[in-house]
Tab-separated table of C-alpha atoms in Angstrom:
chain	number	residue	atom	x	y	z
U	1	UNK	CA	-74.384	-12.282	28.469
U	2	UNK	CA	-74.934	-15.923	27.469
U	3	UNK	CA	-72.479	-18.204	25.679
U	4	UNK	CA	-74.318	-17.531	22.408
U	5	UNK	CA	-72.125	-15.186	20.385
U	6	UNK	CA	-69.181	-15.544	22.777
U	7	UNK	CA	-65.729	-15.302	21.181
U	8	UNK	CA	-62.580	-16.318	23.053
U	9	UNK	CA	-59.101	-15.160	22.012
U	10	UNK	CA	-56.401	-17.805	22.504
U	11	UNK	CA	-52.656	-17.273	22.751
U	12	UNK	CA	-51.819	-20.211	20.490
U	13	UNK	CA	-48.072	-20.102	21.214
U	14	UNK	CA	-48.196	-19.884	25.031
U	15	UNK	CA	-47.295	-22.599	27.515
U	16	UNK	CA	-44.761	-25.392	27.720
U	17	UNK	CA	-46.308	-27.559	24.989
U	18	UNK	CA	-47.512	-25.054	22.388
U	19	UNK	CA	-50.355	-25.288	19.852
U	20	UNK	CA	-51.046	-29.006	20.321
U	21	UNK	CA	-52.195	-28.385	23.885
U	22	UNK	CA	-53.966	-25.082	23.123
U	23	UNK	CA	-55.924	-26.309	20.111
U	24	UNK	CA	-56.498	-29.748	21.641
U	25	UNK	CA	-57.943	-28.065	24.719
U	26	UNK	CA	-60.184	-25.872	22.563
U	27	UNK	CA	-61.445	-29.032	20.843
U	28	UNK	CA	-62.451	-30.551	24.192
U	29	UNK	CA	-64.030	-27.277	25.334
U	30	UNK	CA	-66.029	-27.067	22.099
U	31	UNK	CA	-67.844	-30.254	23.040
U	32	UNK	CA	-69.116	-28.543	26.218
U	33	UNK	CA	-69.597	-25.111	24.618
U	34	UNK	CA	-70.608	-25.659	20.971
U	35	UNK	CA	-71.728	-22.029	20.507
U	36	UNK	CA	-68.351	-20.527	21.431
U	37	UNK	CA	-66.013	-19.292	18.691
U	38	UNK	CA	-62.227	-18.908	18.879
U	39	UNK	CA	-59.658	-16.480	17.541
U	40	UNK	CA	-56.302	-18.290	17.725
U	41	UNK	CA	-53.189	-16.100	17.521
U	42	UNK	CA	-49.778	-17.469	16.575
U	43	UNK	CA	-47.531	-18.752	13.811
U	44	UNK	CA	-49.969	-19.962	11.140
U	45	UNK	CA	-47.425	-22.346	9.594
U	46	UNK	CA	-47.158	-24.115	12.951
U	47	UNK	CA	-50.801	-23.950	13.983
U	48	UNK	CA	-52.607	-24.757	10.724
U	49	UNK	CA	-51.516	-28.445	10.559
U	50	UNK	CA	-52.485	-28.877	14.220
U	51	UNK	CA	-55.902	-27.282	13.722
U	52	UNK	CA	-56.630	-29.612	10.810
U	53	UNK	CA	-56.407	-32.557	13.244
U	54	UNK	CA	-59.267	-31.137	15.324
U	55	UNK	CA	-62.254	-30.649	12.982
U	56	UNK	CA	-64.724	-29.578	15.667
U	57	UNK	CA	-62.719	-26.560	16.816
U	58	UNK	CA	-61.518	-25.855	13.263
U	59	UNK	CA	-65.120	-25.245	12.244
U	60	UNK	CA	-65.518	-22.455	14.819
U	61	UNK	CA	-62.024	-20.934	14.754
U	62	UNK	CA	-59.994	-18.359	12.881
U	63	UNK	CA	-56.184	-18.305	12.905
U	64	UNK	CA	-54.560	-14.862	13.015
U	65	UNK	CA	-50.857	-15.006	12.159
U	66	UNK	CA	-48.349	-13.353	14.504
U	67	UNK	CA	-44.587	-13.224	14.166
U	68	UNK	CA	-43.489	-13.341	17.815
U	69	UNK	CA	-44.013	-15.932	20.569
U	70	UNK	CA	-43.188	-14.941	24.145
U	71	UNK	CA	-40.986	-17.533	25.856
U	72	UNK	CA	-41.735	-18.793	29.353
U	73	UNK	CA	-38.525	-17.368	30.821
U	74	UNK	CA	-38.614	-13.830	29.391
U	75	UNK	CA	-38.690	-10.924	31.809
U	76	UNK	CA	-41.931	-8.908	31.565
U	77	UNK	CA	-40.030	-5.792	30.436
U	78	UNK	CA	-38.267	-7.761	27.689
U	79	UNK	CA	-41.533	-9.356	26.594
U	80	UNK	CA	-43.189	-5.946	26.346
U	81	UNK	CA	-40.392	-4.507	24.234
U	82	UNK	CA	-40.040	-7.543	21.966
U	83	UNK	CA	-43.652	-8.613	21.707
U	84	UNK	CA	-45.558	-5.343	21.781
U	85	UNK	CA	-48.231	-5.502	19.051
U	86	UNK	CA	-46.561	-8.406	17.201
U	87	UNK	CA	-46.779	-11.330	19.640
U	88	UNK	CA	-49.563	-13.893	19.970
U	89	UNK	CA	-50.004	-12.920	23.627
U	90	UNK	CA	-50.365	-9.191	22.907
U	91	UNK	CA	-52.751	-9.758	20.009
U	92	UNK	CA	-54.997	-12.075	22.037
U	93	UNK	CA	-55.371	-9.464	24.780
U	94	UNK	CA	-55.778	-6.648	22.263
U	95	UNK	CA	-58.683	-8.547	20.688
U	96	UNK	CA	-60.522	-8.128	24.011
U	97	UNK	CA	-59.821	-4.399	24.093
U	98	UNK	CA	-61.015	-4.036	20.477
U	99	UNK	CA	-64.220	-5.969	21.210
U	100	UNK	CA	-63.402	-8.790	18.792
U	101	UNK	CA	-63.360	-11.216	21.740
U	102	UNK	CA	-64.925	-11.113	25.192
U	103	UNK	CA	-62.078	-12.892	27.015
U	104	UNK	CA	-58.473	-13.941	26.326
U	105	UNK	CA	-56.855	-17.184	27.525
U	106	UNK	CA	-53.110	-17.846	27.667
U	107	UNK	CA	-50.886	-20.542	29.151
U	108	UNK	CA	-47.874	-18.320	28.615
U	109	UNK	CA	-45.434	-16.440	30.840
U	110	UNK	CA	-47.433	-15.109	33.821
U	111	UNK	CA	-45.366	-11.963	34.342
U	112	UNK	CA	-45.486	-11.044	30.657
U	113	UNK	CA	-49.219	-11.739	30.500
U	114	UNK	CA	-49.900	-9.528	33.504
U	115	UNK	CA	-47.705	-6.726	32.167
U	116	UNK	CA	-49.281	-6.788	28.719
U	117	UNK	CA	-52.809	-7.045	30.078
U	118	UNK	CA	-52.189	-4.080	32.354
U	119	UNK	CA	-50.753	-1.959	29.532
U	120	UNK	CA	-53.469	-2.865	27.012
U	121	UNK	CA	-56.593	-3.032	29.179
U	122	UNK	CA	-55.564	-0.748	32.069
U	123	UNK	CA	-56.803	-1.301	35.613
U	124	UNK	CA	-60.251	-0.384	36.863
U	125	UNK	CA	-60.759	2.787	38.913
U	126	UNK	CA	-59.666	2.222	42.528
U	127	UNK	CA	-57.396	-0.703	41.591
U	128	UNK	CA	-53.636	-0.255	41.832
U	129	UNK	CA	-52.588	-3.662	40.477
U	130	UNK	CA	-54.469	-6.714	39.210
U	131	UNK	CA	-54.780	-9.907	41.244
U	132	UNK	CA	-54.735	-13.463	39.959
U	133	UNK	CA	-57.724	-15.337	41.402
U	134	UNK	CA	-58.595	-19.015	41.121
U	135	UNK	CA	-61.090	-21.483	42.504
U	136	UNK	CA	-59.557	-23.774	45.123
U	137	UNK	CA	-61.128	-27.130	46.135
U	138	UNK	CA	-62.028	-27.383	49.825
U	139	UNK	CA	-63.795	-29.757	52.202
U	140	UNK	CA	-66.922	-27.608	51.774
U	141	UNK	CA	-66.737	-27.272	48.012
U	142	UNK	CA	-64.645	-24.421	46.586
U	143	UNK	CA	-63.247	-21.070	47.638
U	144	UNK	CA	-61.650	-18.142	45.806
U	145	UNK	CA	-57.954	-17.557	46.518
U	146	UNK	CA	-56.091	-14.425	45.409
U	147	UNK	CA	-53.435	-13.294	44.637
U	148	UNK	CA	-51.665	-16.304	43.132
U	149	UNK	CA	-48.661	-14.564	41.618
U	150	UNK	CA	-49.573	-11.327	39.856
U	151	UNK	CA	-48.471	-8.911	42.597
U	152	UNK	CA	-45.474	-9.507	44.850
U	153	UNK	CA	-45.396	-7.543	48.109
U	154	UNK	CA	-48.669	-5.586	47.935
U	155	UNK	CA	-49.389	-2.836	50.441
U	156	UNK	CA	-52.313	-2.796	52.846
U	157	UNK	CA	-54.644	-0.918	50.500
U	158	UNK	CA	-53.865	-3.325	47.679
U	159	UNK	CA	-54.797	-6.254	49.936
U	160	UNK	CA	-58.071	-4.469	50.676
U	161	UNK	CA	-58.656	-4.061	46.947
U	162	UNK	CA	-58.017	-7.795	46.504
U	163	UNK	CA	-60.564	-8.531	49.236
U	164	UNK	CA	-63.260	-6.445	47.565
U	165	UNK	CA	-62.592	-7.986	44.135
U	166	UNK	CA	-62.419	-11.516	45.544
U	167	UNK	CA	-65.704	-11.010	47.402
U	168	UNK	CA	-67.399	-9.830	44.207
U	169	UNK	CA	-65.920	-12.751	42.247
U	170	UNK	CA	-67.155	-15.284	44.813
U	171	UNK	CA	-70.611	-13.711	44.922
U	172	UNK	CA	-70.931	-13.901	41.152
U	173	UNK	CA	-69.382	-17.344	40.609
U	174	UNK	CA	-70.864	-19.094	43.661
U	175	UNK	CA	-74.174	-17.215	43.734
U	176	UNK	CA	-73.659	-16.240	47.390
U	177	UNK	CA	-75.342	-13.181	48.861
U	178	UNK	CA	-72.499	-12.377	51.304
U	179	UNK	CA	-69.333	-14.451	50.853
U	180	UNK	CA	-66.990	-14.474	53.835
U	181	UNK	CA	-63.474	-13.107	53.370
U	182	UNK	CA	-60.366	-14.192	55.267
U	183	UNK	CA	-56.883	-12.665	55.248
U	184	UNK	CA	-54.108	-15.282	55.180
U	185	UNK	CA	-51.711	-14.897	58.087
U	186	UNK	CA	-49.283	-16.896	60.252
U	187	UNK	CA	-51.832	-16.974	63.070
U	188	UNK	CA	-55.288	-15.741	63.980
U	189	UNK	CA	-54.102	-13.418	66.745
U	190	UNK	CA	-54.277	-9.712	65.897
U	191	UNK	CA	-50.654	-9.122	66.938
U	192	UNK	CA	-49.273	-11.576	64.363
U	193	UNK	CA	-48.299	-10.891	60.768
U	194	UNK	CA	-46.632	-8.160	58.756
U	195	UNK	CA	-47.592	-4.528	59.183
U	196	UNK	CA	-49.293	-4.566	55.774
U	197	UNK	CA	-51.464	-7.537	56.714
U	198	UNK	CA	-52.394	-6.068	60.099
U	199	UNK	CA	-53.226	-2.705	58.540
U	200	UNK	CA	-55.344	-4.345	55.830
U	201	UNK	CA	-57.263	-6.273	58.492
U	202	UNK	CA	-57.944	-3.067	60.420
U	203	UNK	CA	-59.320	-1.378	57.296
U	204	UNK	CA	-61.509	-4.362	56.447
U	205	UNK	CA	-62.916	-4.346	59.996
U	206	UNK	CA	-63.656	-0.620	60.173
U	207	UNK	CA	-64.237	0.744	56.649
U	208	UNK	CA	-67.707	0.718	55.110
U	209	UNK	CA	-66.872	-1.686	52.278
U	210	UNK	CA	-69.811	-4.121	52.492
U	211	UNK	CA	-67.371	-7.023	52.949
U	212	UNK	CA	-68.142	-9.818	55.439
U	213	UNK	CA	-64.637	-9.969	56.924
U	214	UNK	CA	-64.020	-13.135	58.942
U	215	UNK	CA	-60.559	-12.130	60.130
U	216	UNK	CA	-57.225	-13.882	59.841
U	217	UNK	CA	-57.065	-17.430	58.484
U	218	UNK	CA	-54.121	-19.842	58.421
U	219	UNK	CA	-52.842	-22.145	55.693
U	220	UNK	CA	-54.925	-25.139	56.734
U	221	UNK	CA	-58.081	-23.016	56.636
U	222	UNK	CA	-57.877	-22.902	52.833
U	223	UNK	CA	-58.484	-26.650	52.524
U	224	UNK	CA	-61.067	-26.569	55.321
U	225	UNK	CA	-63.097	-23.976	53.448
U	226	UNK	CA	-63.242	-21.752	56.529
U	227	UNK	CA	-64.028	-18.728	54.341
U	228	UNK	CA	-65.372	-18.313	50.808
U	229	UNK	CA	-62.485	-16.008	49.879
U	230	UNK	CA	-58.846	-16.127	51.004
U	231	UNK	CA	-56.723	-13.020	50.378
U	232	UNK	CA	-52.921	-13.050	50.332
U	233	UNK	CA	-49.972	-11.585	48.430
U	234	UNK	CA	-48.801	-13.103	45.147
U	235	UNK	CA	-45.574	-14.481	46.613
U	236	UNK	CA	-47.292	-16.440	49.370
U	237	UNK	CA	-50.260	-17.392	47.197
U	238	UNK	CA	-48.114	-18.861	44.445
U	239	UNK	CA	-46.068	-20.900	46.917
U	240	UNK	CA	-49.279	-22.169	48.549
U	241	UNK	CA	-50.660	-23.161	45.138
U	242	UNK	CA	-47.536	-25.048	44.051
U	243	UNK	CA	-47.289	-26.720	47.477
U	244	UNK	CA	-50.892	-27.905	47.230
U	245	UNK	CA	-50.337	-29.250	43.711
U	246	UNK	CA	-47.197	-31.085	44.821
U	247	UNK	CA	-48.988	-32.534	47.835
U	248	UNK	CA	-51.786	-33.850	45.628
U	249	UNK	CA	-49.266	-35.588	43.377
U	250	UNK	CA	-47.544	-37.080	46.442
U	251	UNK	CA	-50.852	-38.446	47.766
U	252	UNK	CA	-51.703	-39.928	44.368
U	253	UNK	CA	-48.307	-41.650	44.167
U	254	UNK	CA	-48.625	-43.003	47.731
U	255	UNK	CA	-52.124	-44.267	46.938
U	256	UNK	CA	-51.012	-45.879	43.693
U	257	UNK	CA	-48.149	-47.608	45.483
U	258	UNK	CA	-50.407	-48.842	48.280
U	259	UNK	CA	-52.995	-50.240	45.853
U	260	UNK	CA	-50.322	-52.197	43.977
U	261	UNK	CA	-48.505	-53.464	47.052
U	262	UNK	CA	-50.278	-56.821	47.309
U	263	UNK	CA	-52.909	-59.058	45.745
U	264	UNK	CA	-55.413	-58.108	48.457
U	265	UNK	CA	-54.807	-54.403	47.800
U	266	UNK	CA	-55.446	-54.862	44.084
U	267	UNK	CA	-58.598	-56.835	44.849
U	268	UNK	CA	-59.733	-54.052	47.169
U	269	UNK	CA	-59.193	-51.535	44.385
U	270	UNK	CA	-61.362	-53.558	42.016
U	271	UNK	CA	-64.166	-53.700	44.580
U	272	UNK	CA	-63.992	-49.933	45.223
U	273	UNK	CA	-63.020	-48.825	41.720
U	274	UNK	CA	-65.862	-46.311	41.424
U	275	UNK	CA	-64.901	-44.586	44.661
U	276	UNK	CA	-61.232	-44.423	43.656
U	277	UNK	CA	-62.124	-42.906	40.274
U	278	UNK	CA	-64.233	-40.261	41.999
U	279	UNK	CA	-61.346	-39.511	44.370
U	280	UNK	CA	-58.908	-39.300	41.466
U	281	UNK	CA	-61.144	-36.770	39.734
U	282	UNK	CA	-61.323	-34.613	42.872
U	283	UNK	CA	-57.537	-34.721	43.285
U	284	UNK	CA	-56.792	-33.877	39.644
U	285	UNK	CA	-55.124	-30.392	39.606
U	286	UNK	CA	-56.256	-29.922	36.008
U	287	UNK	CA	-59.860	-29.564	37.155
U	288	UNK	CA	-58.913	-26.355	39.009
U	289	UNK	CA	-56.894	-24.898	36.125
U	290	UNK	CA	-57.647	-21.363	35.018
U	291	UNK	CA	-57.045	-18.207	37.083
U	292	UNK	CA	-58.638	-14.842	36.322
U	293	UNK	CA	-56.882	-11.470	36.408
U	294	UNK	CA	-59.212	-9.337	38.506
U	295	UNK	CA	-59.119	-5.545	38.360
U	296	UNK	CA	-58.641	-5.067	34.608
U	297	UNK	CA	-60.994	-3.377	32.151
U	298	UNK	CA	-61.365	-6.680	30.338
U	299	UNK	CA	-61.159	-10.408	30.985
U	300	UNK	CA	-57.925	-12.413	30.850
U	301	UNK	CA	-57.613	-16.019	32.063
U	302	UNK	CA	-54.249	-17.600	32.873
U	303	UNK	CA	-53.811	-21.332	32.351
U	304	UNK	CA	-51.002	-23.286	33.999
U	305	UNK	CA	-48.100	-23.369	31.542
U	306	UNK	CA	-47.399	-27.066	32.046
U	307	UNK	CA	-50.970	-28.336	31.693
U	308	UNK	CA	-52.220	-30.706	29.005
U	309	UNK	CA	-55.186	-30.340	26.647
U	310	UNK	CA	-57.642	-31.463	29.320
U	311	UNK	CA	-56.335	-28.846	31.739
U	312	UNK	CA	-56.432	-26.101	29.116
U	313	UNK	CA	-60.039	-27.023	28.352
U	314	UNK	CA	-60.870	-26.356	32.007
U	315	UNK	CA	-59.265	-22.908	31.687
U	316	UNK	CA	-61.559	-22.239	28.735
U	317	UNK	CA	-64.496	-23.335	30.915
U	318	UNK	CA	-63.501	-20.630	33.410
U	319	UNK	CA	-63.292	-18.085	30.585
U	320	UNK	CA	-66.792	-18.983	29.447
U	321	UNK	CA	-68.167	-18.659	32.987
U	322	UNK	CA	-66.650	-15.243	33.749
U	323	UNK	CA	-67.603	-13.818	30.348
U	324	UNK	CA	-71.190	-15.022	30.688
U	325	UNK	CA	-71.381	-13.497	34.190
U	326	UNK	CA	-70.413	-9.967	32.990
U	327	UNK	CA	-67.723	-10.041	35.672
U	328	UNK	CA	-65.942	-6.771	34.835
U	329	UNK	CA	-68.949	-4.484	35.229
U	330	UNK	CA	-70.095	-6.158	38.447
U	331	UNK	CA	-66.669	-5.922	40.102
U	332	UNK	CA	-66.318	-2.299	39.008
U	333	UNK	CA	-69.543	-1.418	40.803
U	334	UNK	CA	-68.303	-3.095	43.993
U	335	UNK	CA	-65.092	-1.041	43.923
U	336	UNK	CA	-66.893	2.314	44.251
U	337	UNK	CA	-66.626	2.410	48.090
U	338	UNK	CA	-62.813	2.427	47.744
U	339	UNK	CA	-62.903	5.999	46.404
U	340	UNK	CA	-61.948	7.474	49.765
U	341	UNK	CA	-59.010	5.175	50.484
U	342	UNK	CA	-55.469	6.292	49.689
U	343	UNK	CA	-53.228	3.926	47.806
U	344	UNK	CA	-50.012	2.722	49.399
U	345	UNK	CA	-47.884	5.061	47.267
U	346	UNK	CA	-50.078	8.082	47.977
U	347	UNK	CA	-51.209	8.376	44.341
U	348	UNK	CA	-54.524	7.690	42.713
U	349	UNK	CA	-54.974	4.239	41.198
U	350	UNK	CA	-55.175	5.769	37.723
U	351	UNK	CA	-51.889	7.670	38.155
U	352	UNK	CA	-50.146	4.612	39.590
U	353	UNK	CA	-51.246	2.508	36.619
U	354	UNK	CA	-50.035	5.120	34.135
U	355	UNK	CA	-46.633	5.429	35.826
U	356	UNK	CA	-46.041	1.663	35.900
U	357	UNK	CA	-47.145	1.167	32.293
U	358	UNK	CA	-44.812	3.896	31.062
U	359	UNK	CA	-41.936	2.467	33.117
U	360	UNK	CA	-42.466	-1.009	31.698
U	361	UNK	CA	-42.296	0.268	28.142
U	362	UNK	CA	-39.274	2.535	28.659
């Protein structure tokens, strides 16, 4: 589909900074995507005065009042019990299921968002658990990295599922015919790594999955852009992401200190101001904000909870791109070859999803 007629559901109460950031980000995104409309879920008494300050997005938005806001520190099980059907997060995702919106965006609690999305939208056939995928800047351009925190401790088959979904995502987003896929490990030798990682690599090498498997990659290969897709577990992926963001901030602070250290340094900055601005833009973590839950029967984009309006606008950009690309149907088609693979718990993906959803709500 195109952006014409596209509606995005926003969790207006999610994130560290609340409606000011969410609605301010939608205002910035509206400049780039004037045809997009927004359904904004949350406390109307809080959001209405904020929306009135942003006339552009107000003209293309509808506020839907909800009574509950999920806090950033709630356990997923608590969030499901307290916020089921009545929270801004639940209602935003449910709008996608009902067809009122094509994609939902939230800066809220990642665990709660994943749990609610999984209960409401369910996982695709041949997918045991969703993966959080994002675009990562590299020396070659960008790569897809997943999982970034949705699934802790996945089994070998789940890692294979992530590889297939990440490959499809990269092919659609980057326009590549055969993206290369690497499995993150502590070394490139076949004897290294956990049993799950080694087993996943063996499956990717031998199974007929139409995936161009490069092999093992190490942490520095992400920045090098060695492969178009990097697959890892959510624990490792989230640590890698936060480490990269912290390193960028460290570099920026070192650079700022060096440029202000002397008169000659400040003069040098003035002479190369354009280059430094371009570098600053490349190093800005906000420009990579917005991760997509892959493997769901619907589109949900997770924004960093601590971002500002500019960062949230980038997450909306991602939402527009994946909705326009018809991502769900294309990934579902790529998952068909997984029919013959057993899941790590010996159940079908559909049964595993049902069991976990019922457990979360009990």
